[in-house]
PDB file of C-alpha atoms and ligand atoms in Angstrom:
ATOM      1  CA  MET A   1       7.061   3.782 -27.137  1.00 68.00           C
ATOM      2  CA  GLN A   2      10.072   2.598 -29.147  1.00 89.00           C
ATOM      3  CA  LEU A   3      12.223   0.077 -27.270  1.00 95.00           C
ATOM      4  CA  ASN A   4      15.886   0.188 -28.259  1.00 97.00           C
ATOM      5  CA  GLY A   5      19.375  -0.648 -27.048  1.00 96.00           C
ATOM      6  CA  GLU A   6      19.214   1.923 -24.263  1.00 96.00           C
ATOM      7  CA  THR A   7      15.829   0.972 -22.798  1.00 98.00           C
ATOM      8  CA  ARG A   8      16.063   0.353 -19.047  1.00 97.00           C
ATOM      9  CA  ILE A   9      14.029  -2.434 -17.539  1.00 98.00           C
ATOM     10  CA  TYR A  10      11.746  -2.178 -14.495  1.00 98.00           C
ATOM     11  CA  GLY A  11       9.152  -4.615 -13.279  1.00 98.00           C
ATOM     12  CA  ILE A  12       7.064  -6.261 -10.620  1.00 98.00           C
ATOM     13  CA  MET A  13       8.016  -9.539  -8.958  1.00 98.00           C
ATOM     14  CA  GLY A  14       5.295 -11.684  -7.439  1.00 98.00           C
ATOM     15  CA  ASN A  15       3.656 -15.058  -7.798  1.00 98.00           C
ATOM     16  CA  PRO A  16       1.101 -14.916  -9.327  1.00 97.00           C
ATOM     17  CA  VAL A  17       1.639 -11.589 -11.049  1.00 97.00           C
ATOM     18  CA  SER A  18      -0.275 -11.682 -14.335  1.00 96.00           C
ATOM     19  CA  HIS A  19      -3.264  -9.815 -12.833  1.00 95.00           C
ATOM     20  CA  SER A  20      -1.107  -6.859 -11.736  1.00 96.00           C
ATOM     21  CA  LEU A  21      -2.264  -3.350 -12.606  1.00 97.00           C
ATOM     22  CA  SER A  22       1.235  -1.929 -12.094  1.00 98.00           C
ATOM     23  CA  PRO A  23       2.689  -2.555 -15.599  1.00 98.00           C
ATOM     24  CA  SER A  24       0.186  -0.356 -17.405  1.00 97.00           C
ATOM     25  CA  MET A  25       0.301   2.328 -14.694  1.00 98.00           C
ATOM     26  CA  HIS A  26       4.113   2.563 -14.701  1.00 98.00           C
ATOM     27  CA  ASN A  27       4.479   2.255 -18.482  1.00 98.00           C
ATOM     28  CA  ALA A  28       1.981   5.101 -18.913  1.00 98.00           C
ATOM     29  CA  ALA A  29       4.048   7.182 -16.475  1.00 98.00           C
ATOM     30  CA  PHE A  30       7.373   6.448 -18.228  1.00 98.00           C
ATOM     31  CA  GLN A  31       5.798   7.269 -21.571  1.00 97.00           C
ATOM     32  CA  ALA A  32       4.208  10.507 -20.338  1.00 98.00           C
ATOM     33  CA  CYS A  33       7.620  11.662 -19.088  1.00 98.00           C
ATOM     34  CA  GLY A  34       9.436  10.615 -22.275  1.00 97.00           C
ATOM     35  CA  LEU A  35      11.612   8.161 -20.366  1.00 98.00           C
ATOM     36  CA  ASN A  36      13.220   5.298 -22.262  1.00 98.00           C
ATOM     37  CA  ARG A  37      12.123   2.698 -19.723  1.00 98.00           C
ATOM     38  CA  VAL A  38       9.816  -0.301 -19.763  1.00 98.00           C
ATOM     39  CA  TYR A  39       8.017  -2.075 -16.904  1.00 98.00           C
ATOM     40  CA  VAL A  40       7.218  -5.787 -17.090  1.00 98.00           C
ATOM     41  CA  ALA A  41       5.838  -8.592 -14.884  1.00 98.00           C
ATOM     42  CA  PHE A  42       8.318 -11.106 -13.417  1.00 98.00           C
ATOM     43  CA  LYS A  43       6.674 -14.263 -12.119  1.00 98.00           C
ATOM     44  CA  VAL A  44       9.246 -15.310  -9.531  1.00 98.00           C
ATOM     45  CA  ALA A  45       9.425 -18.586  -7.619  1.00 98.00           C
ATOM     46  CA  ASP A  46      13.088 -18.382  -6.576  1.00 98.00           C
ATOM     47  CA  VAL A  47      13.769 -15.069  -4.825  1.00 98.00           C
ATOM     48  CA  PRO A  48      17.576 -15.286  -4.329  1.00 98.00           C
ATOM     49  CA  ARG A  49      18.203 -16.151  -7.970  1.00 98.00           C
ATOM     50  CA  ALA A  50      15.812 -13.441  -9.130  1.00 98.00           C
ATOM     51  CA  MET A  51      17.695 -10.870  -7.018  1.00 98.00           C
ATOM     52  CA  ASP A  52      21.004 -11.923  -8.566  1.00 96.00           C
ATOM     53  CA  GLY A  53      19.332 -11.803 -11.965  1.00 97.00           C
ATOM     54  CA  PHE A  54      18.275  -8.181 -11.411  1.00 97.00           C
ATOM     55  CA  ARG A  55      21.859  -7.299 -10.460  1.00 96.00           C
ATOM     56  CA  ALA A  56      23.363  -9.178 -13.390  1.00 95.00           C
ATOM     57  CA  LEU A  57      20.993  -7.753 -15.986  1.00 96.00           C
ATOM     58  CA  GLY A  58      21.083  -4.158 -14.771  1.00 95.00           C
ATOM     59  CA  VAL A  59      17.379  -3.962 -13.995  1.00 98.00           C
ATOM     60  CA  GLY A  60      16.694  -0.452 -12.658  1.00 98.00           C
ATOM     61  CA  GLY A  61      13.930  -1.052 -10.143  1.00 98.00           C
ATOM     62  CA  VAL A  62      11.350  -3.598  -9.102  1.00 98.00           C
ATOM     63  CA  SER A  63       8.019  -3.566  -7.293  1.00 98.00           C
ATOM     64  CA  VAL A  64       7.649  -6.485  -4.907  1.00 98.00           C
ATOM     65  CA  THR A  65       4.294  -8.063  -4.188  1.00 98.00           C
ATOM     66  CA  ILE A  66       2.768 -11.150  -2.561  1.00 96.00           C
ATOM     67  CA  PRO A  67       4.341 -13.504  -1.509  1.00 97.00           C
ATOM     68  CA  HIS A  68       7.843 -11.959  -1.615  1.00 98.00           C
ATOM     69  CA  LYS A  69       7.694  -8.769   0.493  1.00 98.00           C
ATOM     70  CA  GLN A  70       9.547 -10.372   3.410  1.00 98.00           C
ATOM     71  CA  ALA A  71      11.590 -12.909   1.467  1.00 98.00           C
ATOM     72  CA  VAL A  72      13.584 -10.258  -0.426  1.00 98.00           C
ATOM     73  CA  ILE A  73      14.941  -8.669   2.758  1.00 98.00           C
ATOM     74  CA  PRO A  74      17.920 -11.022   3.393  1.00 98.00           C
ATOM     75  CA  HIS A  75      19.048 -10.440  -0.213  1.00 98.00           C
ATOM     76  CA  LEU A  76      19.222  -6.628  -0.052  1.00 98.00           C
ATOM     77  CA  ASP A  77      22.397  -4.565   0.183  1.00 98.00           C
ATOM     78  CA  ALA A  78      20.595  -1.830   2.132  1.00 98.00           C
ATOM     79  CA  ILE A  79      17.162  -1.299   3.639  1.00 98.00           C
ATOM     80  CA  ASP A  80      15.270   1.898   4.408  1.00 98.00           C
ATOM     81  CA  PRO A  81      14.767   2.302   8.192  1.00 98.00           C
ATOM     82  CA  VAL A  82      10.941   2.406   8.021  1.00 98.00           C
ATOM     83  CA  ALA A  83      10.814  -0.644   5.726  1.00 98.00           C
ATOM     84  CA  LYS A  84      13.043  -2.378   8.263  1.00 98.00           C
ATOM     85  CA  LYS A  85      10.663  -1.574  11.122  1.00 97.00           C
ATOM     86  CA  ILE A  86       7.689  -2.760   9.063  1.00 98.00           C
ATOM     87  CA  GLY A  87       9.582  -5.901   8.066  1.00 97.00           C
ATOM     88  CA  ALA A  88       8.353  -5.760   4.467  1.00 98.00           C
ATOM     89  CA  VAL A  89       9.765  -4.318   1.250  1.00 98.00           C
ATOM     90  CA  ASN A  90       7.613  -3.474  -1.776  1.00 98.00           C
ATOM     91  CA  THR A  91      10.177  -1.541  -3.800  1.00 98.00           C
ATOM     92  CA  LEU A  92      13.708  -2.303  -4.988  1.00 98.00           C
ATOM     93  CA  LEU A  93      15.994   0.395  -6.317  1.00 98.00           C
ATOM     94  CA  ILE A  94      18.978  -1.143  -8.069  1.00 97.00           C
ATOM     95  CA  ASP A  95      21.970   1.061  -8.589  1.00 93.00           C
ATOM     96  CA  ASP A  96      24.868  -0.649 -10.296  1.00 84.00           C
ATOM     97  CA  ILE A  97      24.845  -3.957  -8.425  1.00 87.00           C
ATOM     98  CA  HIS A  98      23.477  -2.760  -5.111  1.00 96.00           C
ATOM     99  CA  ILE A  99      19.841  -3.398  -4.257  1.00 98.00           C
ATOM    100  CA  HIS A 100      18.164  -0.954  -1.876  1.00 98.00           C
ATOM    101  CA  GLY A 101      14.830  -1.938  -0.324  1.00 98.00           C
ATOM    102  CA  TYR A 102      12.001   0.485   0.494  1.00 98.00           C
ATOM    103  CA  ASN A 103       8.373   0.311   1.509  1.00 98.00           C
ATOM    104  CA  THR A 104       6.018   2.734  -0.244  1.00 98.00           C
ATOM    105  CA  ASP A 105       2.773   1.154   1.013  1.00 98.00           C
ATOM    106  CA  TRP A 106       2.836   3.343   4.117  1.00 98.00           C
ATOM    107  CA  ILE A 107       3.666   6.406   2.027  1.00 98.00           C
ATOM    108  CA  GLY A 108       0.672   5.646  -0.211  1.00 98.00           C
ATOM    109  CA  ALA A 109      -1.608   5.222   2.801  1.00 98.00           C
ATOM    110  CA  ASN A 110      -0.443   8.479   4.401  1.00 98.00           C
ATOM    111  CA  GLN A 111      -0.809  10.384   1.141  1.00 98.00           C
ATOM    112  CA  ALA A 112      -4.366   9.064   0.719  1.00 98.00           C
ATOM    113  CA  LEU A 113      -5.244   9.912   4.334  1.00 98.00           C
ATOM    114  CA  GLU A 114      -3.822  13.409   3.933  1.00 98.00           C
ATOM    115  CA  MET A 115      -6.514  14.026   1.293  1.00 98.00           C
ATOM    116  CA  ILE A 116      -9.100  13.933   4.092  1.00 98.00           C
ATOM    117  CA  ALA A 117      -7.305  14.691   7.377  1.00 97.00           C
ATOM    118  CA  ASP A 118      -4.243  16.111   9.126  1.00 97.00           C
ATOM    119  CA  LEU A 119      -2.142  13.297  10.528  1.00 98.00           C
ATOM    120  CA  PRO A 120       0.177  14.904  13.134  1.00 98.00           C
ATOM    121  CA  GLY A 121      -1.383  14.679  16.598  1.00 98.00           C
ATOM    122  CA  SER A 122      -4.419  12.702  15.428  1.00 98.00           C
ATOM    123  CA  THR A 123      -5.694   9.384  16.776  1.00 98.00           C
ATOM    124  CA  VAL A 124      -6.303   6.689  14.177  1.00 98.00           C
ATOM    125  CA  LEU A 125      -8.222   3.459  14.733  1.00 98.00           C
ATOM    126  CA  VAL A 126      -6.765   0.746  12.482  1.00 98.00           C
ATOM    127  CA  LEU A 127      -8.960  -2.310  11.861  1.00 98.00           C
ATOM    128  CA  GLY A 128      -6.898  -5.435  11.209  1.00 98.00           C
ATOM    129  CA  ALA A 129      -3.513  -6.698  12.326  1.00 98.00           C
ATOM    130  CA  GLY A 130      -2.049  -8.207   9.154  1.00 97.00           C
ATOM    131  CA  GLY A 131       0.708  -6.967   6.867  1.00 96.00           C
ATOM    132  CA  SER A 132      -1.253  -3.927   5.665  1.00 98.00           C
ATOM    133  CA  ALA A 133      -2.115  -2.831   9.214  1.00 98.00           C
ATOM    134  CA  ARG A 134       1.543  -3.174  10.147  1.00 98.00           C
ATOM    135  CA  ALA A 135       2.767  -0.957   7.294  1.00 98.00           C
ATOM    136  CA  ILE A 136       0.018   1.608   7.883  1.00 98.00           C
ATOM    137  CA  GLY A 137       0.548   1.619  11.655  1.00 98.00           C
ATOM    138  CA  PHE A 138       4.286   2.295  11.431  1.00 98.00           C
ATOM    139  CA  GLY A 139       3.645   4.836   8.673  1.00 98.00           C
ATOM    140  CA  LEU A 140       1.153   6.767  10.795  1.00 98.00           C
ATOM    141  CA  GLN A 141       3.680   6.915  13.611  1.00 98.00           C
ATOM    142  CA  GLU A 142       6.191   8.425  11.165  1.00 98.00           C
ATOM    143  CA  LYS A 143       3.676  11.294  10.884  1.00 98.00           C
ATOM    144  CA  GLN A 144       3.247  11.638  14.659  1.00 98.00           C
ATOM    145  CA  ALA A 145      -0.246  10.110  14.699  1.00 98.00           C
ATOM    146  CA  SER A 146      -1.392   7.841  17.569  1.00 98.00           C
ATOM    147  CA  VAL A 147      -2.573   4.400  16.538  1.00 98.00           C
ATOM    148  CA  ILE A 148      -5.105   2.023  18.103  1.00 98.00           C
ATOM    149  CA  ILE A 149      -5.209  -1.502  16.663  1.00 98.00           C
ATOM    150  CA  ALA A 150      -8.464  -3.506  16.677  1.00 98.00           C
ATOM    151  CA  ASN A 151      -8.584  -7.023  15.338  1.00 98.00           C
ATOM    152  CA  ARG A 152     -10.914 -10.045  15.282  1.00 96.00           C
ATOM    153  CA  THR A 153      -8.153 -12.276  16.656  1.00 97.00           C
ATOM    154  CA  PHE A 154      -7.190 -10.284  19.722  1.00 97.00           C
ATOM    155  CA  GLU A 155      -3.793 -11.987  20.189  1.00 97.00           C
ATOM    156  CA  LYS A 156      -2.715 -10.638  16.798  1.00 98.00           C
ATOM    157  CA  ALA A 157      -3.852  -7.145  17.773  1.00 98.00           C
ATOM    158  CA  GLN A 158      -1.788  -7.440  20.964  1.00 98.00           C
ATOM    159  CA  ALA A 159       1.298  -8.633  19.084  1.00 98.00           C
ATOM    160  CA  LEU A 160       1.167  -5.776  16.563  1.00 98.00           C
ATOM    161  CA  ALA A 161       0.342  -3.194  19.269  1.00 98.00           C
ATOM    162  CA  ASN A 162       3.329  -4.458  21.201  1.00 98.00           C
ATOM    163  CA  ASP A 163       5.608  -3.872  18.180  1.00 98.00           C
ATOM    164  CA  LEU A 164       4.084  -0.429  17.608  1.00 98.00           C
ATOM    165  CA  ASN A 165       4.057   0.349  21.335  1.00 98.00           C
ATOM    166  CA  CYS A 166       0.446   1.482  20.998  1.00 98.00           C
ATOM    167  CA  GLU A 167      -3.034   0.622  22.330  1.00 97.00           C
ATOM    168  CA  CYS A 168      -5.213  -2.197  21.084  1.00 98.00           C
ATOM    169  CA  CYS A 169      -8.712  -3.542  21.615  1.00 96.00           C
ATOM    170  CA  LYS A 170     -11.069  -6.244  20.481  1.00 95.00           C
ATOM    171  CA  LEU A 171     -13.004  -5.606  17.295  1.00 95.00           C
ATOM    172  CA  ALA A 172     -16.218  -6.059  19.277  1.00 93.00           C
ATOM    173  CA  ASP A 173     -15.206  -3.168  21.591  1.00 95.00           C
ATOM    174  CA  ILE A 174     -14.588  -0.358  19.092  1.00 97.00           C
ATOM    175  CA  SER A 175     -17.955   1.451  19.374  1.00 94.00           C
ATOM    176  CA  PRO A 176     -17.210   3.722  22.364  1.00 94.00           C
ATOM    177  CA  LEU A 177     -13.786   4.831  21.066  1.00 96.00           C
ATOM    178  CA  LYS A 178     -13.323   8.508  20.199  1.00 95.00           C
ATOM    179  CA  VAL A 179     -10.957   8.791  17.255  1.00 97.00           C
ATOM    180  CA  ASP A 180     -10.124  11.289  14.494  1.00 98.00           C
ATOM    181  CA  MET A 181      -9.838   8.677  11.769  1.00 98.00           C
ATOM    182  CA  LEU A 182     -10.632   5.052  11.022  1.00 98.00           C
ATOM    183  CA  VAL A 183      -8.791   2.857   8.510  1.00 98.00           C
ATOM    184  CA  ASN A 184     -10.087  -0.565   7.453  1.00 98.00           C
ATOM    185  CA  THR A 185      -7.136  -2.770   6.491  1.00 98.00           C
ATOM    186  CA  THR A 186      -9.111  -6.031   6.513  1.00 98.00           C
ATOM    187  CA  SER A 187     -10.630  -7.682   3.462  1.00 97.00           C
ATOM    188  CA  VAL A 188     -14.144  -7.173   4.837  1.00 97.00           C
ATOM    189  CA  GLY A 189     -16.220  -5.369   2.193  1.00 97.00           C
ATOM    190  CA  MET A 190     -14.107  -6.620  -0.709  1.00 96.00           C
ATOM    191  CA  ALA A 191     -15.917  -8.239  -3.657  1.00 92.00           C
ATOM    192  CA  PRO A 192     -17.701 -10.629  -3.593  1.00 91.00           C
ATOM    193  CA  LYS A 193     -18.618  -9.970   0.079  1.00 87.00           C
ATOM    194  CA  ILE A 194     -19.682  -6.419  -0.628  1.00 95.00           C
ATOM    195  CA  ASP A 195     -22.528  -6.415   1.896  1.00 95.00           C
ATOM    196  CA  GLN A 196     -20.195  -6.674   4.917  1.00 97.00           C
ATOM    197  CA  THR A 197     -18.743  -4.018   7.224  1.00 97.00           C
ATOM    198  CA  LEU A 198     -17.025  -4.093  10.609  1.00 97.00           C
ATOM    199  CA  VAL A 199     -18.172  -0.656  11.787  1.00 97.00           C
ATOM    200  CA  PRO A 200     -21.589   0.032  13.325  1.00 95.00           C
ATOM    201  CA  GLU A 201     -23.320   2.955  11.597  1.00 94.00           C
ATOM    202  CA  THR A 202     -23.930   4.700  14.929  1.00 94.00           C
ATOM    203  CA  MET A 203     -20.169   4.882  15.494  1.00 96.00           C
ATOM    204  CA  LEU A 204     -19.526   6.566  12.134  1.00 97.00           C
ATOM    205  CA  GLU A 205     -21.387   9.731  13.137  1.00 95.00           C
ATOM    206  CA  ASN A 206     -18.546  10.511  15.537  1.00 94.00           C
ATOM    207  CA  ILE A 207     -15.604   9.853  13.197  1.00 97.00           C
ATOM    208  CA  PRO A 208     -14.485  12.766  10.989  1.00 97.00           C
ATOM    209  CA  ALA A 209     -12.504  10.748   8.402  1.00 98.00           C
ATOM    210  CA  VAL A 210     -12.640   7.155   7.128  1.00 98.00           C
ATOM    211  CA  MET A 211     -10.364   5.286   4.726  1.00 98.00           C
ATOM    212  CA  ASP A 212     -10.888   1.772   3.366  1.00 98.00           C
ATOM    213  CA  ILE A 213      -7.882   0.112   1.732  1.00 98.00           C
ATOM    214  CA  VAL A 214     -10.224  -2.192  -0.201  1.00 98.00           C
ATOM    215  CA  TYR A 215     -10.196  -0.966  -3.818  1.00 96.00           C
ATOM    216  CA  ALA A 216     -12.671  -3.350  -5.440  1.00 95.00           C
ATOM    217  CA  PRO A 217     -15.320  -2.123  -5.117  1.00 96.00           C
ATOM    218  CA  ALA A 218     -14.061   1.457  -4.800  1.00 97.00           C
ATOM    219  CA  GLU A 219     -17.074   2.316  -2.665  1.00 97.00           C
ATOM    220  CA  THR A 220     -17.385  -0.343   0.023  1.00 98.00           C
ATOM    221  CA  ARG A 221     -20.361  -0.554   2.356  1.00 98.00           C
ATOM    222  CA  LEU A 222     -18.155   1.059   5.022  1.00 98.00           C
ATOM    223  CA  LEU A 223     -17.418   4.076   2.816  1.00 98.00           C
ATOM    224  CA  ARG A 224     -21.020   4.374   1.643  1.00 98.00           C
ATOM    225  CA  GLU A 225     -22.284   4.450   5.217  1.00 98.00           C
ATOM    226  CA  ALA A 226     -19.450   6.766   6.277  1.00 98.00           C
ATOM    227  CA  LYS A 227     -20.428   9.272   3.559  1.00 98.00           C
ATOM    228  CA  GLN A 228     -24.074   9.043   4.618  1.00 97.00           C
ATOM    229  CA  SER A 229     -22.970   9.817   8.172  1.00 97.00           C
ATOM    230  CA  GLY A 230     -21.109  12.920   7.031  1.00 97.00           C
ATOM    231  CA  CYS A 231     -17.527  11.568   7.275  1.00 98.00           C
ATOM    232  CA  ARG A 232     -14.832  12.595   4.816  1.00 98.00           C
ATOM    233  CA  THR A 233     -13.786   9.432   2.979  1.00 98.00           C
ATOM    234  CA  VAL A 234     -11.040   8.098   0.734  1.00 98.00           C
ATOM    235  CA  ASP A 235     -11.035   4.737  -1.013  1.00 98.00           C
ATOM    236  CA  GLY A 236      -8.316   2.129  -1.485  1.00 98.00           C
ATOM    237  CA  ARG A 237      -7.556   3.113  -5.088  1.00 98.00           C
ATOM    238  CA  TYR A 238      -5.723   6.176  -3.800  1.00 98.00           C
ATOM    239  CA  MET A 239      -3.383   4.149  -1.575  1.00 98.00           C
ATOM    240  CA  LEU A 240      -2.602   1.950  -4.591  1.00 98.00           C
ATOM    241  CA  LEU A 241      -2.011   5.014  -6.745  1.00 98.00           C
ATOM    242  CA  TYR A 242       0.221   6.830  -4.283  1.00 98.00           C
ATOM    243  CA  GLN A 243       2.374   3.796  -3.453  1.00 98.00           C
ATOM    244  CA  GLY A 244       3.077   3.635  -7.200  1.00 98.00           C
ATOM    245  CA  VAL A 245       3.701   7.379  -7.385  1.00 98.00           C
ATOM    246  CA  ALA A 246       6.301   7.026  -4.613  1.00 98.00           C
ATOM    247  CA  GLN A 247       7.953   4.150  -6.507  1.00 98.00           C
ATOM    248  CA  PHE A 248       8.171   6.192  -9.695  1.00 98.00           C
ATOM    249  CA  GLU A 249       9.761   9.057  -7.784  1.00 98.00           C
ATOM    250  CA  LEU A 250      12.309   6.737  -6.130  1.00 98.00           C
ATOM    251  CA  TRP A 251      13.273   5.248  -9.493  1.00 98.00           C
ATOM    252  CA  THR A 252      13.441   8.454 -11.515  1.00 98.00           C
ATOM    253  CA  GLY A 253      14.195  11.208  -9.003  1.00 98.00           C
ATOM    254  CA  GLN A 254      11.490  13.265 -10.682  1.00 98.00           C
ATOM    255  CA  LYS A 255       7.879  14.175  -9.940  1.00 98.00           C
ATOM    256  CA  ALA A 256       5.454  11.502 -11.054  1.00 98.00           C
ATOM    257  CA  PRO A 257       2.722  12.293 -13.597  1.00 98.00           C
ATOM    258  CA  VAL A 258       0.034  11.593 -10.992  1.00 98.00           C
ATOM    259  CA  ASP A 259      -2.956  12.379 -13.252  1.00 98.00           C
ATOM    260  CA  VAL A 260      -1.718  10.002 -15.962  1.00 98.00           C
ATOM    261  CA  MET A 261      -1.122   7.215 -13.437  1.00 98.00           C
ATOM    262  CA  LYS A 262      -4.510   7.805 -11.808  1.00 98.00           C
ATOM    263  CA  GLU A 263      -6.361   7.705 -15.116  1.00 98.00           C
ATOM    264  CA  LYS A 264      -4.622   4.464 -16.132  1.00 98.00           C
ATOM    265  CA  LEU A 265      -5.094   2.735 -12.771  1.00 98.00           C
ATOM    266  CA  PHE A 266      -8.691   3.808 -12.174  1.00 98.00           C
ATOM    267  CA  SER A 267      -9.819   2.966 -15.720  1.00 97.00           C
ATOM    268  CA  GLN A 268      -8.309  -0.514 -15.394  1.00 96.00           C
ATOM    269  CA  LEU A 269     -10.127  -1.013 -12.086  1.00 95.00           C
ATOM    270  CA  ASP A 270     -13.401   0.240 -13.611  1.00 92.00           C
ATOM    271  CA  SER A 271     -13.115  -2.272 -16.457  1.00 91.00           C
ATOM    272  CA  LYS A 272     -12.621  -5.275 -14.139  1.00 79.00           C
TER     273      LYS A 272
HETATM  274  P1  ATR B   1      -2.938  -8.118   4.747  1.00 67.60           P
HETATM  275  O1  ATR B   1      -1.521  -8.513   4.525  1.00 67.60           O
HETATM  276  O2  ATR B   1      -3.625  -7.530   3.537  1.00 67.60           O
HETATM  277  O3  ATR B   1      -3.097  -7.227   5.937  1.00 67.60           O
HETATM  278  P2  ATR B   1      -3.660 -10.491   6.211  1.00 67.60           P
HETATM  279  O4  ATR B   1      -2.303 -10.507   6.811  1.00 67.60           O
HETATM  280  O5  ATR B   1      -4.237 -11.767   5.699  1.00 67.60           O
HETATM  281  O6  ATR B   1      -3.753  -9.470   4.997  1.00 67.60           O
HETATM  282  O7  ATR B   1      -4.662  -9.843   7.276  1.00 67.60           O
HETATM  283  C1  ATR B   1      -6.011  -9.862   7.105  1.00 67.60           C
HETATM  284  C2  ATR B   1      -6.690  -9.085   8.235  1.00 67.60           C
HETATM  285  O8  ATR B   1      -8.077  -9.047   7.956  1.00 67.60           O
HETATM  286  C3  ATR B   1      -6.544  -9.735   9.584  1.00 67.60           C
HETATM  287  O9  ATR B   1      -6.429  -8.733  10.571  1.00 67.60           O
HETATM  288  C4  ATR B   1      -7.853 -10.516   9.728  1.00 67.60           C
HETATM  289  O10 ATR B   1      -8.249 -10.738  11.061  1.00 67.60           O
HETATM  290  P3  ATR B   1      -7.724 -12.043  11.865  1.00 67.60           P
HETATM  291  O11 ATR B   1      -6.326 -11.722  12.328  1.00 67.60           O
HETATM  292  O12 ATR B   1      -8.665 -12.187  12.996  1.00 67.60           O
HETATM  293  O13 ATR B   1      -7.774 -13.194  10.896  1.00 67.60           O
HETATM  294  C5  ATR B   1      -8.802  -9.550   9.067  1.00 67.60           C
HETATM  295  N1  ATR B   1     -10.035 -10.199   8.610  1.00 67.60           N
HETATM  296  C6  ATR B   1     -10.211 -10.944   7.493  1.00 67.60           C
HETATM  297  N2  ATR B   1     -11.502 -11.359   7.392  1.00 67.60           N
HETATM  298  C7  ATR B   1     -12.148 -10.847   8.475  1.00 67.60           C
HETATM  299  C8  ATR B   1     -13.515 -10.897   8.946  1.00 67.60           C
HETATM  300  N3  ATR B   1     -14.465 -11.567   8.270  1.00 67.60           N
HETATM  301  N4  ATR B   1     -13.816 -10.234  10.080  1.00 67.60           N
HETATM  302  C9  ATR B   1     -12.885  -9.557  10.765  1.00 67.60           C
HETATM  303  N5  ATR B   1     -11.576  -9.457  10.377  1.00 67.60           N
HETATM  304  C10 ATR B   1     -11.217 -10.104   9.245  1.00 67.60           C
END
């Protein structure tokens, strides 16, 4: 790609950010579509000054990652209603000097889940009550799915269930539940603790579809056992992919080259 005087700048703001897989995924997408745009990593310590910097420099769009997903919100000119409910923004769209905030994490999760299940009218058991569970829970409700939150620290499950106006239970009490889908949003199963899972194998036989948002390894113990039990499964790489696809589409107004982005993202993950 030839950078020149008309190249528009995009990027990811986080701290740390050097490990991010987003630059190569988004640059591959821009290149595949012949767009004169470049995507770089911004290591940001000072959020308000960074936001003014984006306005001043005419940056086109920014992905937002840990630890800034909440901190950007007071510095936006507008926020998408679902991102507002979630209370976290992972995407900035900057038009002229106005910064619009969106959340595409829930869109990525829904898109991944739709590979294995129909969401409207379904009941989904969400394990975890952190930021990911919050985005996924509100996102599922956007698709008319019913959510049940289960978490190790029950008070956190209650607090999130209260915000979602949904049911909750203790992690230890999930076995008898009858659900259409299960989503693990906790870090259990993530490398290096790859031998761990929160779901008893006997329970999996009764769950049609299982998603794990852990993406390293792609096949967690939960997903391996779910496949063995006959569940349809989808791994966390697809949520990561589709949140990026939604960002590309917000920034460009055109269909994302999903296959190109998938190849770039998955090959980077394989080489880690
Ligand atoms: P994120 O923003 O990715 O959701 P988080 O806010 O740190 O991350 O949330 C992590 C979630 O994983 C929490 O629900 C946490 O449970 P607690 O609220 O009880 O801490 C859950 N979690 C992490 N390690 C766990 C473990 N070993 N067993 C059960 N749950 C675990």
